Amino acid sequence: MPLQPLPETGQETGIDLGIESFATLADGTIIHNPRCYRRAERRLKTAQRRVSRRKKGSNRRRKAVRLLAKAHQTVKRQRADFQHKTALQLIRVHDVIYFEDLQTANLVKNHHLAKSISDAGWGQFLSILSFKAACAGRRVVAVPPAYTSQICSGCGVMVHKGLSVRWHTCPECGTSLHRDHNAAKNIERAGQALQGGVALAAS
Ligand SMILES: [Zn+2]
């Protein structure tokens, strides 16, 4: 039983977790990465460099190590704070949220992308989202990945494009939208087609 059920909204969405932006929803809403991330990450790099320059065993190095640990904590706290706020907002306005099960996606086989995925903290975000959803009686449903970025959300044909191609333009039906928006629409549709998919929030 949900602890704090929210009133039904009749709304569902697909969420595409991105690299450029944090996420895109099926209705085209873009959730940007907060600006404070970059600032905090710059500070973290500076702190790291400082540690490596200081002589081992010196007091100056010990102090630099302390500062580095603090910078790490700041990044972690900011990320968690952003993820909690984002998850709460999402479950307030949607009864069901579909996401692509990236664990099995080809995406993680790609080294660079795998790093971006772990940097973006998607795994942590999805567990926060699932937990909040369960408390509120919402559903967060994993959809197996199936060409969500290649298929045209307008007509269903395959429109092959490399990762650098950020815009989806369909030669068949003329659908034209950001590739992440196109993917989010496909994720929502795939989730709805997948009757009773693996509901992570059901526990
Ligand atoms: Zn099309």
Tab-separated table of C-alpha atoms and ligand atoms in Angstrom:
chain	number	residue	atom	x	y	z
A	1	MET	CA	0.000	0.000	0.000
A	2	PRO	CA	1.331	3.450	-0.876
A	3	LEU	CA	2.115	5.538	2.201
A	4	GLN	CA	1.217	8.898	0.725
A	5	PRO	CA	-0.971	8.336	-2.321
A	6	LEU	CA	-1.296	11.256	-4.721
A	7	PRO	CA	-4.523	11.986	-6.612
A	8	GLU	CA	-4.699	10.398	-10.074
A	9	THR	CA	-3.836	12.695	-12.957
A	10	GLY	CA	-4.669	10.497	-15.962
A	11	GLN	CA	-1.245	11.417	-17.338
A	12	GLU	CA	1.521	9.095	-18.490
A	13	THR	CA	4.895	9.899	-19.991
A	14	GLY	CA	8.071	8.415	-21.405
A	15	ILE	CA	11.399	9.729	-20.153
A	16	ASP	CA	14.589	9.732	-22.197
A	17	LEU	CA	17.659	10.197	-20.030
A	18	GLY	CA	20.160	12.232	-21.977
A	19	ILE	CA	23.728	13.411	-22.109
A	20	GLU	CA	23.175	16.951	-23.406
A	21	SER	CA	20.257	17.580	-21.107
A	22	PHE	CA	19.373	15.524	-18.054
A	23	ALA	CA	16.129	14.205	-19.516
A	24	THR	CA	13.423	14.777	-22.118
A	25	LEU	CA	9.764	13.843	-21.673
A	26	ALA	CA	7.340	12.557	-24.303
A	27	ASP	CA	5.566	15.936	-24.411
A	28	GLY	CA	8.869	17.596	-25.302
A	29	THR	CA	9.653	19.015	-21.851
A	30	ILE	CA	13.416	19.249	-21.378
A	31	ILE	CA	14.919	18.877	-17.906
A	32	HIS	CA	18.291	20.609	-17.961
A	33	ASN	CA	21.265	19.687	-15.837
A	34	PRO	CA	21.616	22.344	-13.163
A	35	ARG	CA	24.289	24.929	-13.833
A	36	CYS	CA	25.815	24.477	-10.382
A	37	TYR	CA	27.079	21.038	-11.536
A	38	ARG	CA	29.656	22.495	-13.853
A	39	ARG	CA	30.865	25.002	-11.293
A	40	ALA	CA	31.192	22.317	-8.619
A	41	GLU	CA	32.950	19.982	-11.045
A	42	ARG	CA	35.468	22.668	-11.970
A	43	ARG	CA	36.196	23.197	-8.300
A	44	LEU	CA	36.609	19.452	-7.887
A	45	LYS	CA	39.192	19.304	-10.678
A	46	THR	CA	41.166	22.178	-9.173
A	47	ALA	CA	41.153	20.425	-5.807
A	48	GLN	CA	42.353	17.206	-7.430
A	49	ARG	CA	45.216	18.981	-9.174
A	50	ARG	CA	46.234	20.668	-5.937
A	51	VAL	CA	46.516	17.327	-4.144
A	52	SER	CA	48.717	15.828	-6.856
A	53	ARG	CA	51.068	18.826	-6.795
A	54	ARG	CA	51.668	18.770	-3.042
A	55	LYS	CA	54.491	16.728	-1.535
A	56	LYS	CA	53.445	13.389	-0.054
A	57	GLY	CA	53.302	13.344	3.725
A	58	SER	CA	53.260	17.139	3.953
A	59	ASN	CA	50.773	19.134	5.966
A	60	ARG	CA	49.893	21.121	2.869
A	61	ARG	CA	48.933	17.915	1.105
A	62	ARG	CA	46.801	16.730	4.001
A	63	LYS	CA	44.950	20.015	3.903
A	64	ALA	CA	44.467	19.713	0.134
A	65	VAL	CA	43.076	16.184	0.604
A	66	ARG	CA	40.556	17.517	3.118
A	67	LEU	CA	39.453	20.188	0.656
A	68	LEU	CA	39.132	17.587	-2.096
A	69	ALA	CA	36.889	15.406	0.070
A	70	LYS	CA	34.728	18.440	0.756
A	71	ALA	CA	34.450	19.230	-2.953
A	72	HIS	CA	33.382	15.628	-3.602
A	73	GLN	CA	30.700	15.914	-0.940
A	74	THR	CA	29.380	19.121	-2.495
A	75	VAL	CA	29.016	17.505	-5.921
A	76	LYS	CA	27.289	14.491	-4.413
A	77	ARG	CA	24.899	16.595	-2.344
A	78	GLN	CA	23.978	18.868	-5.239
A	79	ARG	CA	23.288	15.902	-7.488
A	80	ALA	CA	21.127	14.119	-4.918
A	81	ASP	CA	19.217	17.317	-4.202
A	82	PHE	CA	18.491	17.880	-7.889
A	83	GLN	CA	17.461	14.260	-8.397
A	84	HIS	CA	15.050	14.287	-5.450
A	85	LYS	CA	13.398	17.495	-6.646
A	86	THR	CA	13.135	16.251	-10.232
A	87	ALA	CA	11.686	12.880	-9.194
A	88	LEU	CA	9.087	14.540	-6.975
A	89	GLN	CA	8.006	16.879	-9.750
A	90	LEU	CA	7.674	13.985	-12.195
A	91	ILE	CA	5.512	11.814	-9.971
A	92	ARG	CA	3.287	14.733	-9.008
A	93	VAL	CA	2.028	15.134	-12.556
A	94	HIS	CA	2.169	11.573	-13.940
A	95	ASP	CA	0.477	8.343	-12.898
A	96	VAL	CA	2.894	6.228	-14.929
A	97	ILE	CA	6.444	6.983	-16.088
A	98	TYR	CA	8.102	4.735	-18.657
A	99	PHE	CA	11.853	4.651	-18.993
A	100	GLU	CA	14.229	2.713	-21.166
A	101	ASP	CA	15.956	-0.149	-19.389
A	102	LEU	CA	19.519	0.908	-20.131
A	103	GLN	CA	21.065	-1.973	-18.250
A	104	THR	CA	20.533	-4.101	-21.319
A	105	ALA	CA	20.974	-1.408	-23.946
A	106	ASN	CA	23.820	-1.458	-26.412
A	107	LEU	CA	24.548	1.992	-25.112
A	108	VAL	CA	26.475	0.756	-22.100
A	109	LYS	CA	28.759	-1.319	-24.320
A	110	ASN	CA	30.093	1.929	-25.691
A	111	HIS	CA	32.893	3.092	-23.382
A	112	HIS	CA	32.391	6.845	-23.672
A	113	LEU	CA	28.677	6.599	-23.248
A	114	ALA	CA	29.029	4.278	-20.284
A	115	LYS	CA	31.100	6.943	-18.565
A	116	SER	CA	28.550	9.628	-19.322
A	117	ILE	CA	25.804	7.391	-17.986
A	118	SER	CA	27.578	6.844	-14.696
A	119	ASP	CA	28.496	10.544	-14.464
A	120	ALA	CA	24.902	11.536	-14.977
A	121	GLY	CA	23.893	9.229	-12.126
A	122	TRP	CA	20.913	7.742	-13.939
A	123	GLY	CA	20.914	4.604	-11.836
A	124	GLN	CA	20.683	6.637	-8.656
A	125	PHE	CA	17.988	8.840	-10.175
A	126	LEU	CA	15.869	5.869	-11.239
A	127	SER	CA	16.009	4.335	-7.787
A	128	ILE	CA	14.980	7.642	-6.193
A	129	LEU	CA	12.167	7.946	-8.735
A	130	SER	CA	10.977	4.369	-8.152
A	131	PHE	CA	11.047	4.777	-4.395
A	132	LYS	CA	9.066	8.021	-4.444
A	133	ALA	CA	6.629	6.531	-6.941
A	134	ALA	CA	6.001	3.515	-4.714
A	135	CYS	CA	5.274	5.802	-1.748
A	136	ALA	CA	2.813	7.821	-3.818
A	137	GLY	CA	1.097	4.903	-5.545
A	138	ARG	CA	2.587	5.783	-8.931
A	139	ARG	CA	4.199	3.395	-11.386
A	140	VAL	CA	7.681	3.581	-12.876
A	141	VAL	CA	7.936	1.017	-15.660
A	142	ALA	CA	11.058	-0.263	-17.416
A	143	VAL	CA	10.729	-0.684	-21.170
A	144	PRO	CA	13.206	-2.889	-23.034
A	145	PRO	CA	15.254	-0.738	-25.399
A	146	ALA	CA	14.318	-1.224	-29.036
A	147	TYR	CA	15.637	1.375	-31.464
A	148	THR	CA	13.875	4.141	-29.527
A	149	SER	CA	16.159	6.765	-31.041
A	150	GLN	CA	16.019	5.371	-34.593
A	151	ILE	CA	12.305	4.707	-35.066
A	152	CYS	CA	10.169	7.633	-36.220
A	153	SER	CA	7.614	8.457	-33.516
A	154	GLY	CA	5.364	9.830	-36.250
A	155	CYS	CA	5.057	6.873	-38.611
A	156	GLY	CA	7.200	4.037	-37.233
A	157	VAL	CA	9.825	3.734	-39.988
A	158	MET	CA	13.515	3.391	-39.131
A	159	VAL	CA	15.497	6.556	-39.631
A	160	HIS	CA	19.121	5.570	-39.012
A	161	LYS	CA	21.311	8.219	-37.451
A	162	GLY	CA	24.608	8.289	-35.588
A	163	LEU	CA	24.907	9.678	-32.063
A	164	SER	CA	26.132	13.031	-33.332
A	165	VAL	CA	22.885	13.595	-35.221
A	166	ARG	CA	20.780	15.440	-32.653
A	167	TRP	CA	17.716	16.058	-34.775
A	168	HIS	CA	15.209	13.513	-36.062
A	169	THR	CA	13.830	14.302	-39.495
A	170	CYS	CA	11.684	11.650	-41.139
A	171	PRO	CA	11.873	11.438	-44.935
A	172	GLU	CA	8.615	9.433	-44.965
A	173	CYS	CA	6.181	11.515	-42.915
A	174	GLY	CA	8.099	14.741	-42.350
A	175	THR	CA	8.154	14.437	-38.541
A	176	SER	CA	10.867	16.757	-37.274
A	177	LEU	CA	11.909	17.006	-33.634
A	178	HIS	CA	14.889	16.660	-31.283
A	179	ARG	CA	16.165	13.081	-31.218
A	180	ASP	CA	15.642	12.840	-27.421
A	181	HIS	CA	12.044	14.028	-27.763
A	182	ASN	CA	11.498	11.432	-30.490
A	183	ALA	CA	12.994	8.754	-28.213
A	184	ALA	CA	10.828	9.781	-25.238
A	185	LYS	CA	7.697	9.469	-27.396
A	186	ASN	CA	8.787	6.004	-28.530
A	187	ILE	CA	9.512	4.969	-24.950
A	188	GLU	CA	6.029	6.058	-23.861
A	189	ARG	CA	4.408	4.185	-26.735
A	190	ALA	CA	6.489	1.044	-26.153
A	191	GLY	CA	5.575	1.149	-22.464
A	192	GLN	CA	1.883	1.490	-23.183
A	193	ALA	CA	2.054	-1.368	-25.690
A	194	LEU	CA	3.844	-3.507	-23.149
A	195	GLN	CA	0.802	-4.488	-21.131
A	196	GLY	CA	1.779	-4.890	-17.502
A	197	GLY	CA	5.492	-4.341	-18.022
A	198	VAL	CA	7.961	-4.831	-15.200
A	199	ALA	CA	6.715	-2.313	-12.679
A	200	LEU	CA	9.652	-1.361	-10.530
A	201	ALA	CA	7.413	0.559	-8.177
A	202	ALA	CA	5.239	-2.447	-7.411
A	203	SER	CA	6.578	-3.805	-4.147
B	1	ZN	ZN	7.970	9.279	-39.977
